[in-house]
Amino acid sequence: MGPERGGDSTHPPPVRPRTPDVTGERATGPLRWVTAALCGLLAAAAAMGIAELAAGVLGRTSSSPLPAVGAGFIDLTPVWLRDFAIRHFGGNDKAVLLIGLGAGITIAALVIGLVSRIRLAWGLAGLAAFGAIGVIAALTRPVAEPVDAVPSGVGALAGMAALTLLARSARPFLIAPPAMGEAAQSTATPGDGGAIEVSDAKGGPQRRPKDTEPGSCIDRRRALLTGAGVVGVAAASGAAGRVLLHRGDVSSARADVRLPRPASPARPVPAGAQVRAPGMTPFRTSDRDFYRVDTALTLPQVDPRDWTLRIHGMVARPVELSFEDLLRQALIERDITLSCVSNQVGGDLAGNARWLGAPLAPLLRRAGVRGGADQILSRSSDGMTLSTPIETILDGRDAMVAVGMDGEPLPIVHGFPARLVVPGLYGYVSATKWVVDLKVTRFATDRAYWTRRGYAERAPVKTFSRIDVPKPLATVRVGRVAVAGTAWAQHRGIDAVEWQVDNGPWRQALLAPVPGLDTWRQWVAEWDAAPGSHTLRCRATDGTGHTQPEHRTPPFPDGATGWHSVVVTVT
Ligand SMILES: Nc1nc2c(c(=O)[nH]1)N[C@H]1C(S)=C(S)[C@@H](COP(=O)(O)O)O[C@H]1N2
Ligand SMILES: [Mo]
């Protein structure tokens, strides 16, 4: 950005005692700061662009600074903040994080620009510090390789070069005339309040050639060209990096997958499984509405042609399967409801789908689980680890390595090409997406990502019921109102749902039929609604006779409990 208009005929430039030959315009205080801040922004843009290009050339998304730092941030996120983020942002938690990081980087870049106006070295140090954060973040990813240091490293160097160039070319506009050389610049101090003046003692003779007199047209053009050049480099390298990283996209590989028919098809869903009430939750969750919870800031792109699943650890014969091998197993197809431990009372972090996959128990038996093993530590392609109690996989339930969801290959966000599904357990101890490795081990030996953070090792889904209609704070008409909802206690089944109005007697709701114990179950009741404000409540009883407790507990460490209630107005 050039200086403000000031030297036109109606406002002659002020008299400058030391350099009366200067023909340029006087940059006013605030404008000089704006220009400086802008230099910081452009330098940061160049750094990010070049880093993206480097990540693209390397083909390693997770080494690009934003995903790397974001992922590090996710790892350092305390449990309460994770619950807060999931509660308030749900599936948008990652977008919120990236926007927050972007805002943070922008502010830092502006500050770097401002301090570099006082002393260039400070700005350079700031960029170097940011590069170091990026390098550390990239190298501490679970799947890091030494080359992952490169993008943030070269990005920081590029940013420093850009800042130096920008500061040099913008100097005439950054410093109040009469302009000065290096020495004067370095004597400026942060306390000078934006009015850097020439130090006569150190200013010395001008080393500048005549045609680059400070503030001259040539100077201004040079500054603008430098700025434009940096913008161009940043944009071009960033775009090229994106394109290169896109090489890894496996959407087309996914489109090529042909899933075999199941050897054991799913039982048909009974006709009445879906309660017919306006606004009621669908029994089968659509792909679009299926919740997403994971730590993957950039979606793992796993090509099924390169995919293998290794089963090793405390086994007699380690097994390694290709995707083709997996598809050759006798596949099962089952309706299973998946739910998240972070789901709050009344929450919607649960979804029901028809999964197709290879049963996991026979694969473990083929490997030969040795005595004493009590845990499967599963690992995803991006290094995420989840632990699952072995007994829940071997007790006859339909634990599987899933490849299909609702008749399609798994969507990439839901774990393409393969994930674990174990009915009855919260997702964090069972549902490993992008799974590539199963280690048979002991809880005493190995801990997984969430269990290391204090979540329970054994986490069967808690008995849960929810009122879906009427919606909270809805207004309904006096008379017959359908009260309906969803209840789940996967692998134990739902035996009863009771509902209540304003602390009145508990009444049995009508239970919809289900295809098995592993899905949620819908319920409905008819309410003769009287005018006024009313509280509706529900509670479920599972197949073991356990009734959902009234007391509310938070999701940490093994799932929320408590009765759900909604307040509605009847008119
Ligand atoms: N690789 C990987 N798998 C994962 C997770 C993860 O962070 N990474 N999160 C788990 C959690 S906490 C849940 S609740 C389920 C959610 O699966 P979905 O996103 O397909 O609904 O995935 C599980 N599998
Ligand atoms: Mo979860």
Coordinates of C-alpha atoms and ligand atoms in Angstrom, one line a residue:
M1 CA 0.0 0.0 0.0
G2 CA 1.4 3.4 -0.9
P3 CA 1.3 6.5 1.1
E4 CA -1.8 8.7 1.5
R5 CA -2.3 11.5 -0.9
G6 CA -0.7 14.6 0.7
G7 CA 1.6 16.2 -1.8
D8 CA -0.9 17.6 -4.2
S9 CA -0.9 21.2 -5.2
T10 CA -3.4 22.4 -2.6
H11 CA -1.5 20.8 0.2
P12 CA 2.2 21.4 -0.4
P13 CA 4.5 19.1 1.4
P14 CA 5.9 20.4 4.6
V15 CA 9.3 21.8 4.6
R16 CA 11.9 19.2 5.3
P17 CA 15.1 20.6 6.7
R18 CA 17.5 17.7 6.0
T19 CA 16.4 16.4 2.6
P20 CA 14.7 19.3 0.8
D21 CA 15.2 17.4 -2.5
V22 CA 12.8 14.6 -1.5
T23 CA 9.8 14.8 -3.8
G24 CA 7.6 12.1 -2.3
E25 CA 4.6 12.4 0.0
R26 CA 4.6 12.2 3.7
A27 CA 3.1 9.0 5.0
T28 CA 1.0 9.9 8.0
G29 CA 1.5 8.0 11.3
P30 CA -1.5 5.6 11.2
L31 CA -0.9 4.8 7.5
R32 CA 2.6 3.8 8.2
W33 CA 1.4 1.3 10.8
V34 CA -1.2 0.0 8.4
T35 CA 1.4 -0.6 5.8
A36 CA 3.6 -2.3 8.3
A37 CA 0.8 -4.6 9.4
L38 CA 0.0 -5.4 5.8
C39 CA 3.6 -6.4 5.2
G40 CA 3.3 -8.9 8.1
L41 CA 0.1 -10.2 6.6
L42 CA 1.6 -10.7 3.1
A43 CA 4.7 -12.3 4.6
A44 CA 2.5 -14.8 6.5
A45 CA 0.5 -15.5 3.4
A46 CA 3.8 -16.2 1.5
A47 CA 4.8 -18.5 4.3
M48 CA 1.5 -20.4 4.3
G49 CA 1.5 -20.6 0.5
I50 CA 5.0 -22.0 0.2
A51 CA 4.4 -24.4 3.1
E52 CA 1.3 -25.7 1.3
L53 CA 3.2 -26.1 -1.9
A54 CA 5.9 -28.1 0.0
A55 CA 3.2 -30.3 1.7
G56 CA 1.7 -30.8 -1.8
V57 CA 5.0 -31.8 -3.3
L58 CA 5.6 -34.2 -0.5
G59 CA 2.0 -35.4 -0.7
R60 CA 1.6 -35.2 3.0
T61 CA -1.5 -33.2 4.1
S62 CA -0.8 -33.6 7.7
S63 CA 2.5 -31.8 7.4
S64 CA 0.9 -28.6 6.1
P65 CA 1.0 -26.1 9.0
L66 CA -2.7 -25.5 9.6
P67 CA -3.7 -29.1 9.8
A68 CA -0.6 -30.0 11.8
V69 CA -1.1 -27.2 14.3
G70 CA -4.8 -27.8 14.4
A71 CA -4.3 -31.5 15.1
G72 CA -1.8 -30.8 17.8
F73 CA -4.4 -28.4 19.3
I74 CA -7.0 -31.1 19.2
D75 CA -4.6 -33.5 21.0
L76 CA -4.0 -30.9 23.7
T77 CA -7.7 -30.1 24.1
P78 CA -8.8 -30.9 27.6
V79 CA -11.8 -33.2 28.0
W80 CA -14.1 -30.3 29.1
L81 CA -13.3 -28.2 26.1
R82 CA -13.8 -31.2 23.8
D83 CA -17.3 -31.7 25.3
F84 CA -18.0 -28.0 25.1
A85 CA -17.0 -28.0 21.4
I86 CA -19.0 -31.1 20.6
R87 CA -22.0 -29.8 22.5
H88 CA -22.0 -26.4 20.9
F89 CA -20.6 -27.0 17.4
G90 CA -21.3 -30.7 16.9
G91 CA -20.0 -31.8 13.5
N92 CA -18.8 -28.2 12.8
D93 CA -16.2 -28.4 15.6
K94 CA -13.4 -28.7 13.1
A95 CA -14.5 -25.8 11.0
V96 CA -14.7 -23.7 14.1
L97 CA -11.2 -24.7 15.1
L98 CA -9.8 -23.9 11.7
I99 CA -11.5 -20.5 11.6
G100 CA -10.2 -19.8 15.1
L101 CA -6.7 -20.8 14.1
G102 CA -6.9 -18.7 10.9
A103 CA -8.0 -15.7 13.0
G104 CA -5.1 -16.3 15.4
I105 CA -2.6 -16.5 12.6
T106 CA -4.0 -13.4 11.0
I107 CA -3.6 -11.4 14.3
A108 CA -0.1 -12.8 14.8
A109 CA 0.8 -11.8 11.3
L110 CA -0.4 -8.3 11.8
V111 CA 1.6 -8.0 15.0
I112 CA 4.7 -9.4 13.3
G113 CA 4.3 -6.7 10.7
L114 CA 3.9 -4.0 13.3
V115 CA 6.9 -5.1 15.3
S116 CA 9.0 -5.5 12.2
R117 CA 8.4 -1.8 11.6
I118 CA 10.2 -1.1 14.8
R119 CA 12.8 -3.7 14.3
L120 CA 12.9 -6.1 11.3
A121 CA 14.7 -8.8 13.4
W122 CA 11.7 -9.0 15.7
G123 CA 9.4 -9.7 12.9
L124 CA 11.7 -12.3 11.5
A125 CA 12.0 -13.9 14.9
G126 CA 8.2 -14.0 15.1
L127 CA 8.0 -15.8 11.8
A128 CA 10.7 -18.2 12.8
A129 CA 8.8 -18.9 16.0
F130 CA 5.7 -19.7 14.0
G131 CA 7.7 -21.9 11.8
A132 CA 9.0 -23.7 14.8
I133 CA 5.5 -24.3 16.1
G134 CA 4.5 -25.7 12.8
V135 CA 7.6 -28.0 12.6
I136 CA 7.0 -29.3 16.2
A137 CA 3.3 -29.8 15.5
A138 CA 4.0 -31.7 12.3
L139 CA 6.8 -33.9 13.9
T140 CA 4.6 -34.8 16.9
R141 CA 1.8 -36.3 14.8
P142 CA 1.5 -40.0 15.4
V143 CA 2.3 -40.8 11.8
A144 CA 5.0 -38.2 11.5
E145 CA 8.1 -38.7 9.3
P146 CA 11.2 -36.4 9.4
V147 CA 10.2 -34.8 6.1
D148 CA 7.1 -33.4 7.7
A149 CA 9.4 -30.7 9.2
V150 CA 9.9 -29.4 5.7
P151 CA 6.7 -27.5 4.9
S152 CA 6.7 -25.3 8.0
G153 CA 10.4 -24.9 7.8
V154 CA 10.6 -23.7 4.2
G155 CA 7.4 -21.8 4.7
A156 CA 9.0 -19.8 7.6
L157 CA 12.1 -19.1 5.5
A158 CA 9.9 -17.9 2.6
G159 CA 7.9 -15.7 5.0
M160 CA 11.1 -14.2 6.4
A161 CA 12.5 -13.5 2.9
A162 CA 9.2 -11.9 2.0
L163 CA 9.1 -9.8 5.1
T164 CA 12.6 -8.6 4.5
L165 CA 11.9 -7.7 0.9
L166 CA 8.6 -6.0 1.8
A167 CA 10.2 -4.1 4.7
R168 CA 13.0 -2.9 2.4
S169 CA 10.8 -1.8 -0.4
A170 CA 8.2 -0.2 1.9
R171 CA 10.7 1.5 4.1
P172 CA 10.3 4.9 2.5
F173 CA 6.6 4.7 3.3
L174 CA 7.1 3.2 6.7
I175 CA 9.4 5.8 8.0
A176 CA 8.5 9.5 8.3
P177 CA 10.5 11.6 6.0
P178 CA 13.2 12.6 5.8
A179 CA 14.0 9.0 5.1
M180 CA 16.9 7.2 6.6
G181 CA 19.2 4.2 6.2
E182 CA 19.6 1.1 8.1
A183 CA 21.2 2.6 11.1
A184 CA 18.4 5.0 11.9
Q185 CA 15.8 2.3 11.5
S186 CA 17.6 0.1 14.0
T187 CA 17.6 2.9 16.6
A188 CA 13.8 3.2 16.6
T189 CA 12.3 1.8 19.7
P190 CA 8.9 0.3 20.5
G191 CA 8.0 3.3 22.7
D192 CA 8.2 5.9 20.0
G193 CA 4.5 6.0 19.5
G194 CA 4.6 5.7 15.8
A195 CA 6.6 8.9 15.1
I196 CA 10.0 7.6 14.2
E197 CA 12.2 10.5 13.4
V198 CA 15.6 10.6 12.0
S199 CA 18.5 10.1 14.3
D200 CA 20.9 12.7 13.2
A201 CA 23.7 11.1 15.1
K202 CA 23.4 7.8 13.4
G203 CA 21.6 8.5 10.2
G204 CA 24.7 9.1 8.3
P205 CA 24.9 9.9 4.7
Q206 CA 22.3 8.4 2.4
R207 CA 23.5 5.2 0.6
R208 CA 20.5 5.1 -1.6
P209 CA 20.9 5.8 -5.3
K210 CA 19.1 8.9 -6.5
D211 CA 16.2 7.2 -8.3
T212 CA 15.1 5.5 -5.2
E213 CA 14.8 8.5 -3.0
P214 CA 12.3 7.8 -0.3
G215 CA 8.8 8.3 -1.3
S216 CA 9.6 8.8 -5.0
C217 CA 7.3 7.4 -7.7
I218 CA 9.9 4.8 -8.5
D219 CA 10.0 3.8 -4.9
R220 CA 6.3 3.6 -4.6
R221 CA 6.1 1.5 -7.7
R222 CA 8.8 -0.8 -6.5
A223 CA 7.0 -1.3 -3.2
L224 CA 3.7 -2.0 -4.9
L225 CA 5.4 -4.5 -7.3
T226 CA 7.1 -6.2 -4.4
G227 CA 3.7 -6.5 -2.6
A228 CA 2.0 -7.7 -5.7
G229 CA 4.8 -10.2 -6.2
V230 CA 4.5 -11.6 -2.7
V231 CA 0.7 -11.9 -3.1
G232 CA 1.2 -13.7 -6.4
V233 CA 3.7 -16.1 -5.0
A234 CA 1.5 -16.8 -2.0
A235 CA -1.6 -17.4 -4.1
A236 CA 0.1 -19.4 -6.8
S237 CA 2.0 -21.6 -4.4
G238 CA -1.0 -22.1 -2.1
A239 CA -3.2 -23.1 -5.1
A240 CA -0.5 -25.4 -6.5
G241 CA -0.1 -27.0 -3.1
R242 CA -3.9 -27.6 -2.8
V243 CA -4.0 -29.2 -6.3
L244 CA -1.0 -31.4 -5.5
L245 CA -2.6 -32.5 -2.2
H246 CA -5.8 -33.3 -4.0
R247 CA -3.9 -36.1 -5.9
G248 CA -4.4 -38.1 -2.7
D249 CA -8.2 -37.8 -2.9
V250 CA -9.8 -41.3 -3.0
S251 CA -13.3 -40.4 -4.1
S252 CA -12.8 -42.0 -7.5
A253 CA -11.2 -45.1 -5.9
R254 CA -14.3 -45.2 -3.7
A255 CA -16.6 -45.0 -6.7
D256 CA -14.8 -48.0 -8.2
V257 CA -15.4 -50.3 -5.3
R258 CA -17.9 -53.0 -5.9
L259 CA -19.2 -54.5 -2.7
P260 CA -20.1 -58.2 -2.7
R261 CA -23.4 -59.4 -1.5
P262 CA -23.5 -60.4 2.2
A263 CA -23.4 -64.1 3.0
S264 CA -25.7 -63.2 5.9
P265 CA -28.1 -60.4 4.9
A266 CA -29.7 -58.1 7.4
R267 CA -33.1 -59.0 8.8
P268 CA -35.8 -56.8 7.1
V269 CA -36.7 -53.8 9.1
P270 CA -40.3 -54.3 10.4
A271 CA -42.8 -52.0 8.7
G272 CA -43.7 -50.3 11.9
A273 CA -40.2 -49.5 13.0
Q274 CA -40.8 -45.9 11.8
V275 CA -43.2 -44.0 14.0
R276 CA -45.4 -41.8 11.8
A277 CA -45.4 -38.4 13.5
P278 CA -44.6 -35.1 11.9
G279 CA -41.0 -34.2 12.6
M280 CA -40.1 -37.7 13.9
T281 CA -36.5 -38.9 13.6
P282 CA -36.0 -41.3 10.7
F283 CA -35.3 -44.9 11.8
R284 CA -32.5 -45.1 9.3
T285 CA -30.2 -42.1 9.5
S286 CA -29.3 -40.7 6.1
D287 CA -25.7 -40.4 5.2
R288 CA -26.1 -36.6 5.3
D289 CA -27.6 -36.6 8.8
F290 CA -25.3 -39.2 10.3
Y291 CA -23.3 -37.5 13.1
R292 CA -19.5 -37.3 12.7
V293 CA -17.1 -37.3 15.6
D294 CA -13.3 -37.8 15.2
T295 CA -10.0 -36.1 15.7
A296 CA -9.1 -36.0 12.0
L297 CA -8.8 -32.4 10.9
T298 CA -7.9 -33.5 7.4
L299 CA -9.8 -36.5 6.3
P300 CA -7.6 -39.6 5.8
Q301 CA -7.5 -40.6 2.2
V302 CA -6.9 -44.3 2.2
D303 CA -6.8 -46.0 -1.2
P304 CA -8.3 -49.5 -0.9
R305 CA -5.6 -50.8 -3.3
D306 CA -2.9 -49.8 -0.8
W307 CA -4.9 -50.7 2.3
T308 CA -4.0 -53.6 4.5
L309 CA -5.3 -54.7 7.9
R310 CA -2.6 -56.2 10.2
I311 CA -3.6 -58.3 13.2
H312 CA -0.7 -58.8 15.5
G313 CA 0.5 -58.6 19.1
M314 CA -0.5 -61.4 21.4
V315 CA -1.4 -63.8 18.7
A316 CA -0.1 -67.2 17.5
R317 CA -0.1 -66.2 13.8
P318 CA -0.1 -62.6 12.7
V319 CA -2.5 -61.9 9.9
E320 CA -2.4 -59.4 7.1
L321 CA -5.4 -58.8 4.9
S322 CA -5.7 -56.8 1.7
F323 CA -9.0 -55.1 0.9
E324 CA -9.7 -57.9 -1.6
D325 CA -9.0 -60.5 1.1
L326 CA -11.5 -58.7 3.3
L327 CA -14.2 -58.7 0.7
R328 CA -13.7 -62.4 0.2
Q329 CA -14.8 -63.1 3.8
A330 CA -18.3 -64.3 4.4
L331 CA -19.7 -60.8 4.9
I332 CA -22.5 -60.0 7.2
E333 CA -25.0 -57.1 6.9
R334 CA -26.6 -55.7 10.1
D335 CA -28.6 -52.7 11.3
I336 CA -26.6 -51.2 14.1
T337 CA -27.0 -47.9 15.9
L338 CA -23.8 -46.1 16.6
S339 CA -23.6 -43.6 19.4
C340 CA -21.0 -41.3 20.9
V341 CA -20.0 -41.1 24.6
S342 CA -20.1 -37.3 24.3
N343 CA -23.8 -37.3 23.6
Q344 CA -25.7 -35.3 26.2
V345 CA -29.2 -36.2 27.6
G346 CA -31.5 -35.3 24.7
G347 CA -28.6 -35.1 22.3
D348 CA -28.3 -36.4 18.7
L349 CA -24.8 -37.9 18.5
A350 CA -26.3 -41.2 17.5
G351 CA -27.1 -42.7 14.1
N352 CA -28.6 -45.9 12.7
A353 CA -27.2 -47.5 9.6
R354 CA -27.1 -50.8 7.7
W355 CA -23.5 -51.9 7.9
L356 CA -21.8 -54.5 5.7
G357 CA -18.6 -56.1 6.9
A358 CA -16.4 -59.0 7.7
P359 CA -17.1 -60.5 11.1
L360 CA -14.2 -59.7 13.4
A361 CA -14.2 -62.7 15.7
P362 CA -13.2 -65.3 13.0
L363 CA -10.4 -63.0 11.9
L364 CA -9.1 -62.9 15.5
R365 CA -9.5 -66.7 15.9
R366 CA -7.5 -67.1 12.7
A367 CA -4.7 -65.1 14.2
G368 CA -5.1 -67.1 17.5
V369 CA -5.5 -64.8 20.5
R370 CA -3.1 -65.8 23.2
G371 CA -4.2 -66.2 26.9
G372 CA -4.1 -63.0 29.0
A373 CA -5.0 -60.6 26.2
D374 CA -7.9 -58.5 27.1
Q375 CA -7.8 -55.6 24.6
I376 CA -7.8 -54.9 20.9
L377 CA -5.8 -51.7 20.3
S378 CA -7.0 -50.5 16.9
R379 CA -5.2 -47.9 14.9
S380 CA -6.3 -45.7 12.0
S381 CA -4.2 -44.6 9.1
D382 CA -3.8 -41.2 10.7
G383 CA -2.4 -42.8 13.9
M384 CA -5.5 -42.5 16.1
T385 CA -5.9 -45.3 18.6
L386 CA -9.0 -46.9 20.1
S387 CA -9.2 -49.7 22.6
T388 CA -11.9 -52.4 22.7
P389 CA -12.3 -55.1 25.3
I390 CA -11.7 -58.4 23.6
E391 CA -14.6 -60.1 25.3
T392 CA -17.1 -57.9 23.6
I393 CA -15.7 -58.9 20.2
L394 CA -15.7 -62.6 21.0
D395 CA -19.0 -63.0 22.8
G396 CA -21.0 -63.6 19.7
R397 CA -22.2 -60.1 18.9
D398 CA -21.9 -58.8 15.3
A399 CA -18.5 -57.1 15.7
M400 CA -17.2 -56.4 12.2
V401 CA -14.7 -54.8 10.0
A402 CA -17.2 -52.8 8.1
V403 CA -16.8 -51.8 4.4
G404 CA -20.3 -50.8 3.5
M405 CA -22.9 -48.4 5.0
D406 CA -26.4 -48.4 3.7
G407 CA -25.5 -50.3 0.5
E408 CA -22.5 -48.1 -0.5
P409 CA -18.8 -48.2 0.3
L410 CA -18.2 -46.4 3.5
P411 CA -18.3 -42.6 3.0
I412 CA -14.8 -41.2 3.5
V413 CA -15.9 -39.3 6.6
H414 CA -17.2 -42.5 8.1
G415 CA -14.0 -44.5 7.6
F416 CA -13.5 -45.5 4.0
P417 CA -12.3 -48.1 3.1
A418 CA -12.8 -50.0 6.4
R419 CA -13.8 -49.3 10.0
L420 CA -14.7 -51.3 13.1
V421 CA -18.3 -51.6 14.3
V422 CA -19.0 -53.3 17.6
P423 CA -22.7 -53.2 18.7
G424 CA -23.3 -52.0 22.2
L425 CA -20.2 -50.0 22.8
Y426 CA -19.7 -46.2 22.5
G427 CA -17.9 -45.2 19.3
Y428 CA -14.6 -44.2 21.1
V429 CA -14.1 -47.8 22.2
S430 CA -15.3 -49.6 19.2
A431 CA -15.8 -47.8 15.9
T432 CA -12.3 -47.1 14.6
K433 CA -12.6 -45.4 11.2
W434 CA -9.8 -45.8 8.5
V435 CA -8.7 -48.8 10.5
V436 CA -5.4 -50.4 9.4
D437 CA -4.0 -52.2 12.4
L438 CA -5.3 -54.4 15.2
K439 CA -3.0 -55.1 18.1
V440 CA -4.0 -57.9 20.5
T441 CA -2.8 -56.7 23.8
R442 CA -3.6 -56.0 27.4
F443 CA -5.2 -52.9 29.0
A444 CA -2.3 -53.0 31.4
T445 CA 0.2 -52.7 28.5
D446 CA -1.3 -50.3 26.0
R447 CA -3.6 -47.4 26.3
A448 CA -5.5 -45.7 23.5
Y449 CA -6.1 -42.0 22.8
W450 CA -9.2 -41.6 24.9
T451 CA -8.5 -44.0 27.7
R452 CA -5.1 -42.1 28.2
R453 CA -7.3 -39.0 28.7
G454 CA -9.2 -40.7 31.5
Y455 CA -12.2 -42.1 29.6
A456 CA -13.4 -45.5 30.7
E457 CA -11.8 -48.7 29.2
R458 CA -15.1 -50.5 29.3
A459 CA -17.9 -48.3 27.9
P460 CA -21.1 -50.1 27.1
V461 CA -23.7 -47.7 25.8
K462 CA -25.9 -46.4 28.6
T463 CA -29.7 -46.9 28.4
F464 CA -31.0 -43.8 26.9
S465 CA -34.3 -42.3 25.7
R466 CA -35.2 -39.0 24.2
I467 CA -38.4 -37.1 23.3
D468 CA -38.1 -36.1 19.6
V469 CA -41.6 -34.6 19.1
P470 CA -42.9 -32.2 20.2
K471 CA -39.7 -30.3 20.0
P472 CA -38.4 -28.4 23.0
L473 CA -40.4 -25.1 23.6
A474 CA -42.8 -26.0 20.8
T475 CA -46.4 -24.7 20.9
V476 CA -49.0 -27.3 20.2
R477 CA -52.8 -27.4 19.9
V478 CA -55.1 -28.4 22.7
G479 CA -56.3 -32.0 22.3
R480 CA -54.5 -35.1 21.0
V481 CA -50.8 -34.6 20.6
A482 CA -48.4 -37.4 19.5
V483 CA -45.4 -37.6 21.9
A484 CA -42.7 -39.7 20.3
G485 CA -39.1 -40.4 20.6
T486 CA -36.1 -42.7 20.3
A487 CA -34.5 -44.9 22.9
W488 CA -31.4 -47.1 22.8
A489 CA -29.5 -49.6 24.7
Q490 CA -27.6 -51.4 21.9
H491 CA -27.1 -55.1 22.4
R492 CA -29.4 -55.2 25.4
G493 CA -32.4 -53.8 23.6
I494 CA -35.2 -51.5 24.8
D495 CA -38.0 -53.3 26.7
A496 CA -40.1 -50.3 27.8
V497 CA -40.3 -46.5 27.6
E498 CA -42.4 -44.6 30.1
W499 CA -43.5 -41.0 29.8
Q500 CA -44.9 -38.5 32.2
V501 CA -46.5 -35.0 32.1
D502 CA -45.7 -32.5 34.9
N503 CA -44.6 -35.0 37.5
G504 CA -47.9 -37.0 37.0
P505 CA -48.0 -40.8 36.9
W506 CA -45.6 -42.6 34.5
R507 CA -47.4 -44.2 31.6
Q508 CA -46.2 -46.8 29.2
A509 CA -45.5 -45.6 25.7
L510 CA -46.1 -47.8 22.6
L511 CA -42.9 -49.4 21.4
A512 CA -42.3 -49.7 17.6
P513 CA -40.9 -53.0 16.4
V514 CA -37.2 -53.4 15.7
P515 CA -35.1 -55.7 13.6
G516 CA -32.9 -56.7 16.6
L517 CA -31.2 -55.7 19.8
D518 CA -28.5 -53.6 18.2
T519 CA -30.6 -50.7 16.9
W520 CA -32.4 -47.9 18.6
R521 CA -36.2 -48.2 19.1
Q522 CA -38.8 -45.6 18.5
W523 CA -41.7 -45.1 20.8
V524 CA -45.0 -43.1 20.7
A525 CA -47.7 -42.0 23.1
E526 CA -50.9 -40.1 22.7
W527 CA -51.3 -37.1 24.9
D528 CA -54.6 -35.3 25.6
A529 CA -53.0 -31.9 26.0
A530 CA -54.6 -29.3 28.2
P531 CA -53.9 -25.6 27.8
G532 CA -50.8 -24.2 29.6
S533 CA -47.1 -24.9 29.9
H534 CA -46.2 -28.5 30.5
T535 CA -43.1 -30.6 31.0
L536 CA -42.9 -33.9 29.3
R537 CA -40.4 -36.5 30.5
C538 CA -39.4 -40.0 29.4
R539 CA -37.3 -42.9 30.7
A540 CA -36.4 -46.3 29.2
T541 CA -35.9 -49.7 30.6
D542 CA -33.4 -52.0 28.8
G543 CA -33.5 -55.8 28.1
T544 CA -31.7 -56.5 31.4
G545 CA -34.5 -54.7 33.4
H546 CA -32.3 -51.7 34.1
T547 CA -34.2 -48.4 34.0
Q548 CA -32.5 -45.1 33.0
P549 CA -31.7 -43.2 36.2
E550 CA -33.1 -39.8 36.8
H551 CA -29.8 -38.3 38.0
R552 CA -27.9 -36.4 35.3
T553 CA -24.2 -37.1 34.9
P554 CA -21.9 -35.5 32.3
P555 CA -20.5 -37.6 29.4
F556 CA -17.1 -38.0 31.0
P557 CA -15.8 -40.6 31.7
D558 CA -18.3 -43.3 30.4
G559 CA -21.4 -41.6 29.1
A560 CA -24.2 -39.3 30.2
T561 CA -27.2 -40.4 32.2
G562 CA -30.5 -38.7 33.2
W563 CA -34.0 -38.3 32.1
H564 CA -34.8 -36.2 29.1
S565 CA -37.5 -33.6 29.4
V566 CA -39.1 -30.9 27.1
V567 CA -41.2 -28.0 28.0
V568 CA -44.1 -27.2 25.6
T569 CA -46.9 -24.7 25.5
V570 CA -50.4 -25.9 24.7
T571 CA -52.9 -23.3 23.3
Ligands
LIG1 N1 -10.0 -43.0 13.3 C1 -10.9 -42.6 14.1 N2 -12.0 -43.4 14.4 C2 -12.9 -43.0 15.2 C3 -12.8 -41.7 15.9 C4 -11.6 -41.0 15.7 O1 -11.4 -39.9 16.2 N3 -10.7 -41.4 14.8 N4 -13.8 -41.3 16.8 C5 -14.6 -42.4 17.3 C6 -15.8 -41.8 18.0 S1 -15.6 -41.0 19.4 C7 -17.1 -42.0 17.5 S2 -18.4 -41.6 18.4 C8 -17.3 -42.7 16.2 C9 -18.1 -41.8 15.3 O2 -18.3 -42.4 14.1 P1 -18.9 -41.5 12.9 O3 -18.1 -40.3 12.8 O4 -18.9 -42.4 11.7 O5 -20.3 -41.3 13.3 O6 -16.1 -42.9 15.5 C10 -15.0 -43.4 16.3 N5 -14.0 -43.8 15.4
MO2 MO -17.6 -40.6 20.3

